[in-house]
XYZ file of C-alpha atoms in Angstrom:
262
model
C 20.668 1.048 -23.196
C 20.850 -1.540 -20.332
C 23.539 -4.901 -20.589
C 21.370 -7.021 -18.083
C 19.739 -10.501 -19.825
C 16.906 -10.464 -17.351
C 15.742 -13.898 -19.129
C 18.526 -14.727 -16.842
C 17.792 -12.699 -13.650
C 17.156 -16.490 -11.248
C 19.679 -18.368 -12.823
C 21.544 -19.896 -10.710
C 24.273 -21.664 -13.189
C 28.053 -22.074 -10.843
C 26.801 -21.526 -7.961
C 26.669 -23.882 -4.527
C 23.783 -22.988 -2.596
C 23.741 -25.223 1.280
C 20.009 -25.301 2.595
C 19.719 -26.478 6.517
C 16.427 -28.321 6.740
C 16.167 -29.624 3.340
C 15.175 -33.057 4.714
C 11.252 -31.616 4.795
C 9.572 -29.073 4.521
C 10.007 -25.283 2.987
C 14.030 -26.616 2.760
C 13.366 -29.512 0.807
C 11.209 -27.388 -1.620
C 13.110 -24.290 -1.654
C 16.038 -27.212 -2.477
C 14.092 -28.393 -5.381
C 13.814 -24.788 -5.867
C 17.149 -23.609 -6.033
C 18.185 -26.563 -7.842
C 15.869 -25.863 -11.099
C 17.871 -22.057 -11.152
C 21.341 -24.020 -12.391
C 22.458 -24.094 -8.281
C 24.734 -27.572 -7.012
C 22.617 -28.517 -3.679
C 23.754 -29.396 -0.881
C 21.159 -31.092 1.338
C 21.781 -30.692 5.461
C 19.327 -31.747 8.088
C 19.757 -33.530 11.021
C 18.230 -36.222 9.961
C 21.047 -37.998 7.383
C 18.356 -40.218 5.222
C 15.918 -37.299 4.337
C 19.097 -34.870 3.319
C 19.958 -38.422 1.029
C 16.530 -38.342 0.235
C 16.135 -34.676 -1.044
C 19.944 -34.316 -2.464
C 18.701 -38.024 -4.354
C 15.675 -35.985 -5.862
C 17.731 -32.780 -6.285
C 19.823 -36.196 -8.884
C 16.787 -36.968 -10.117
C 16.475 -33.788 -12.273
C 19.824 -33.407 -14.013
C 21.089 -30.791 -10.696
C 24.419 -31.332 -8.552
C 23.667 -32.223 -5.615
C 25.328 -34.269 -2.371
C 23.507 -34.692 1.142
C 25.589 -33.022 4.772
C 24.550 -34.644 8.046
C 24.436 -30.564 10.098
C 23.271 -31.119 13.930
C 22.930 -26.893 14.180
C 23.495 -26.329 17.592
C 26.945 -27.738 17.561
C 29.109 -25.679 16.825
C 31.580 -28.012 15.269
C 29.712 -29.430 12.608
C 28.811 -25.890 11.314
C 32.361 -25.889 11.626
C 33.560 -28.505 9.996
C 30.145 -27.512 6.944
C 32.225 -25.016 6.544
C 35.054 -26.091 6.043
C 33.818 -28.877 3.471
C 32.324 -25.761 1.540
C 34.345 -22.504 1.311
C 33.340 -21.633 -1.860
C 29.372 -21.219 -0.895
C 27.188 -18.692 -2.771
C 23.781 -18.919 -1.151
C 23.348 -20.610 2.393
C 19.463 -21.140 3.634
C 18.811 -22.373 6.454
C 15.062 -23.132 7.902
C 15.091 -24.832 10.939
C 13.054 -24.308 14.234
C 11.314 -25.344 17.404
C 8.779 -24.517 19.142
C 7.191 -25.271 22.426
C 3.613 -23.675 22.651
C 2.842 -22.223 26.174
C 1.769 -19.549 28.705
C 4.936 -17.806 29.825
C 4.165 -19.180 33.933
C 4.410 -22.585 32.556
C 7.739 -22.530 30.445
C 10.631 -24.107 31.797
C 13.917 -23.075 31.736
C 14.658 -25.919 30.071
C 12.119 -25.261 26.573
C 12.777 -22.036 26.394
C 16.267 -22.856 26.031
C 15.340 -25.359 23.947
C 13.759 -23.073 21.651
C 16.268 -19.733 22.345
C 19.441 -22.785 20.886
C 17.676 -24.000 18.114
C 16.087 -21.275 16.667
C 18.714 -18.538 17.922
C 21.923 -19.553 19.072
C 22.243 -21.661 15.884
C 21.082 -19.381 13.132
C 23.473 -16.370 14.942
C 26.503 -19.739 15.119
C 25.939 -20.629 11.444
C 25.921 -16.450 10.275
C 28.820 -16.138 12.534
C 30.519 -19.573 11.334
C 29.893 -18.937 6.873
C 29.402 -15.053 6.321
C 33.395 -14.802 6.436
C 33.687 -17.103 4.293
C 31.256 -15.714 1.948
C 33.571 -12.048 2.453
C 36.550 -13.818 2.159
C 35.054 -15.196 -1.548
C 34.050 -11.413 -2.567
C 29.771 -12.136 -1.205
C 27.063 -14.408 -1.103
C 23.544 -14.066 -0.052
C 22.228 -15.834 3.349
C 19.186 -15.931 3.890
C 17.176 -17.467 7.653
C 13.443 -18.263 8.590
C 12.021 -15.289 10.602
C 8.134 -16.157 10.693
C 4.703 -13.978 10.741
C 5.462 -14.384 15.110
C 8.174 -11.515 15.382
C 5.464 -8.783 14.440
C 1.771 -10.352 16.067
C 1.896 -13.041 18.764
C -0.307 -14.713 20.593
C -1.184 -16.398 23.775
C 1.419 -19.186 24.203
C 3.280 -17.979 21.368
C 6.331 -15.869 23.456
C 9.520 -17.193 23.056
C 8.417 -18.900 19.437
C 8.056 -14.842 19.220
C 11.078 -13.815 20.983
C 13.234 -15.943 19.270
C 11.880 -15.000 16.123
C 12.254 -11.283 16.163
C 15.850 -12.004 17.417
C 17.149 -13.153 14.665
C 15.511 -10.683 12.372
C 17.793 -8.411 13.945
C 20.809 -10.149 13.721
C 19.526 -10.071 10.628
C 19.366 -6.551 9.793
C 22.948 -5.612 12.001
C 24.837 -9.182 9.876
C 23.798 -7.081 7.018
C 24.555 -3.548 8.154
C 28.464 -6.269 9.156
C 28.733 -8.106 5.840
C 27.172 -5.707 3.744
C 30.603 -3.620 2.265
C 32.230 -7.443 1.929
C 29.407 -8.452 -0.831
C 26.965 -10.548 1.659
C 23.236 -9.796 1.156
C 21.502 -11.338 3.943
C 18.056 -11.442 4.907
C 15.455 -13.245 6.197
C 11.755 -15.019 5.310
C 8.302 -14.619 7.396
C 5.986 -16.628 6.706
C 2.515 -16.658 8.417
C 1.010 -20.155 9.033
C 3.062 -22.793 6.075
C 1.650 -26.950 6.119
C 4.994 -28.055 7.880
C 5.452 -31.173 10.403
C 5.850 -28.435 13.039
C 2.049 -27.227 12.091
C 0.684 -30.377 12.814
C -0.864 -29.807 16.055
C -3.059 -27.172 14.654
C -3.773 -28.773 11.475
C -5.421 -32.005 13.427
C -7.638 -29.071 15.481
C -10.483 -28.171 12.531
C -11.756 -25.245 14.918
C -8.312 -24.000 15.180
C -6.814 -24.873 11.444
C -10.254 -22.947 10.382
C -9.422 -20.050 12.270
C -6.000 -19.059 10.997
C -6.754 -19.922 7.393
C -9.294 -16.797 7.674
C -6.397 -14.578 9.598
C -4.874 -14.225 6.055
C -6.259 -12.419 3.191
C -6.269 -14.985 1.321
C -8.526 -17.419 3.415
C -6.115 -20.870 3.438
C -2.744 -21.797 4.998
C 0.633 -22.124 2.800
C 2.268 -24.863 0.891
C 5.948 -25.122 1.655
C 6.404 -24.698 -2.249
C 4.620 -21.413 -1.997
C 7.701 -20.818 0.077
C 10.581 -20.914 -2.391
C 10.372 -18.745 -4.949
C 11.362 -16.147 -2.169
C 14.482 -18.338 -1.778
C 15.725 -17.993 -4.910
C 14.545 -14.331 -5.399
C 16.803 -13.622 -2.337
C 19.966 -15.865 -4.052
C 20.040 -14.314 -6.751
C 20.233 -11.245 -8.886
C 17.244 -9.507 -9.171
C 18.007 -9.405 -5.239
C 21.654 -8.517 -5.812
C 20.497 -4.784 -4.073
C 18.340 -6.425 -1.613
C 19.551 -7.274 2.038
C 18.557 -6.037 5.888
C 14.810 -6.789 4.701
C 12.419 -9.484 6.018
C 10.603 -10.696 2.936
C 6.649 -11.254 4.102
C 4.560 -14.259 2.393
C 2.372 -15.013 4.595
C -0.771 -14.524 2.394
C -1.112 -11.001 3.540
C -1.632 -11.950 7.046
C 0.824 -8.713 8.857
C -1.293 -6.783 6.567
C -5.138 -7.347 7.591
C -4.395 -8.867 10.699
C -7.385 -8.220 13.613
C -9.677 -6.923 9.980
C -13.482 -6.741 10.461
C -15.878 -6.908 7.388
C -18.746 -4.385 7.692
C -21.590 -5.887 6.280
C -22.711 -4.362 3.212
């Protein structure tokens, strides 16, 4: 007979979680969801005001939350954050950027900007926080990749490459830190209504075309990603590491589909 209390499978009581990018979008909803399951939150963002607003919203629910201004491209900032929260059990990072241009039109400055935020900073976060978690006996690190790590389109080359690199980095981190109890996973969203996709939403034809690419026929909302974050952070995913959780409404399952006439 099992001794597991499945009613608390997703409980995060007594654990501290840091969400980077908590000021808006997926990061904000992830922070609220983790707090709702008992975690004490550190709401981190490059924008201190939005980070504090999310922390205030978490505290309004009765949960514990602090805010932190954090530039993930700055090595000193990341080191200071790890030193300030040595008891961190969950790390979620969502920060990303994109420059939609074809390869021939890209400047090296644009390349560096996308890769530095999407991949270099992810490397820095894992490199800094994973050993701290390992020293404490384990933890969960969750990075946000994208369907573009698997399927691409013109104008997405550098973004797609950075997200594919992140997936492989996460797999390697899972292998290296797994023996110390640190689980490292990725979430790969499809199209989500966030500030990063505002350019698409402003174009009805483009917006509608993307909606029809998923099996559900619509875009996702940021709060629809939060369940995956809670799952990967919790004991429900205690044997899950090195994986990529697709939350894309079926986009990659049916990409390129044709529905023949009846």
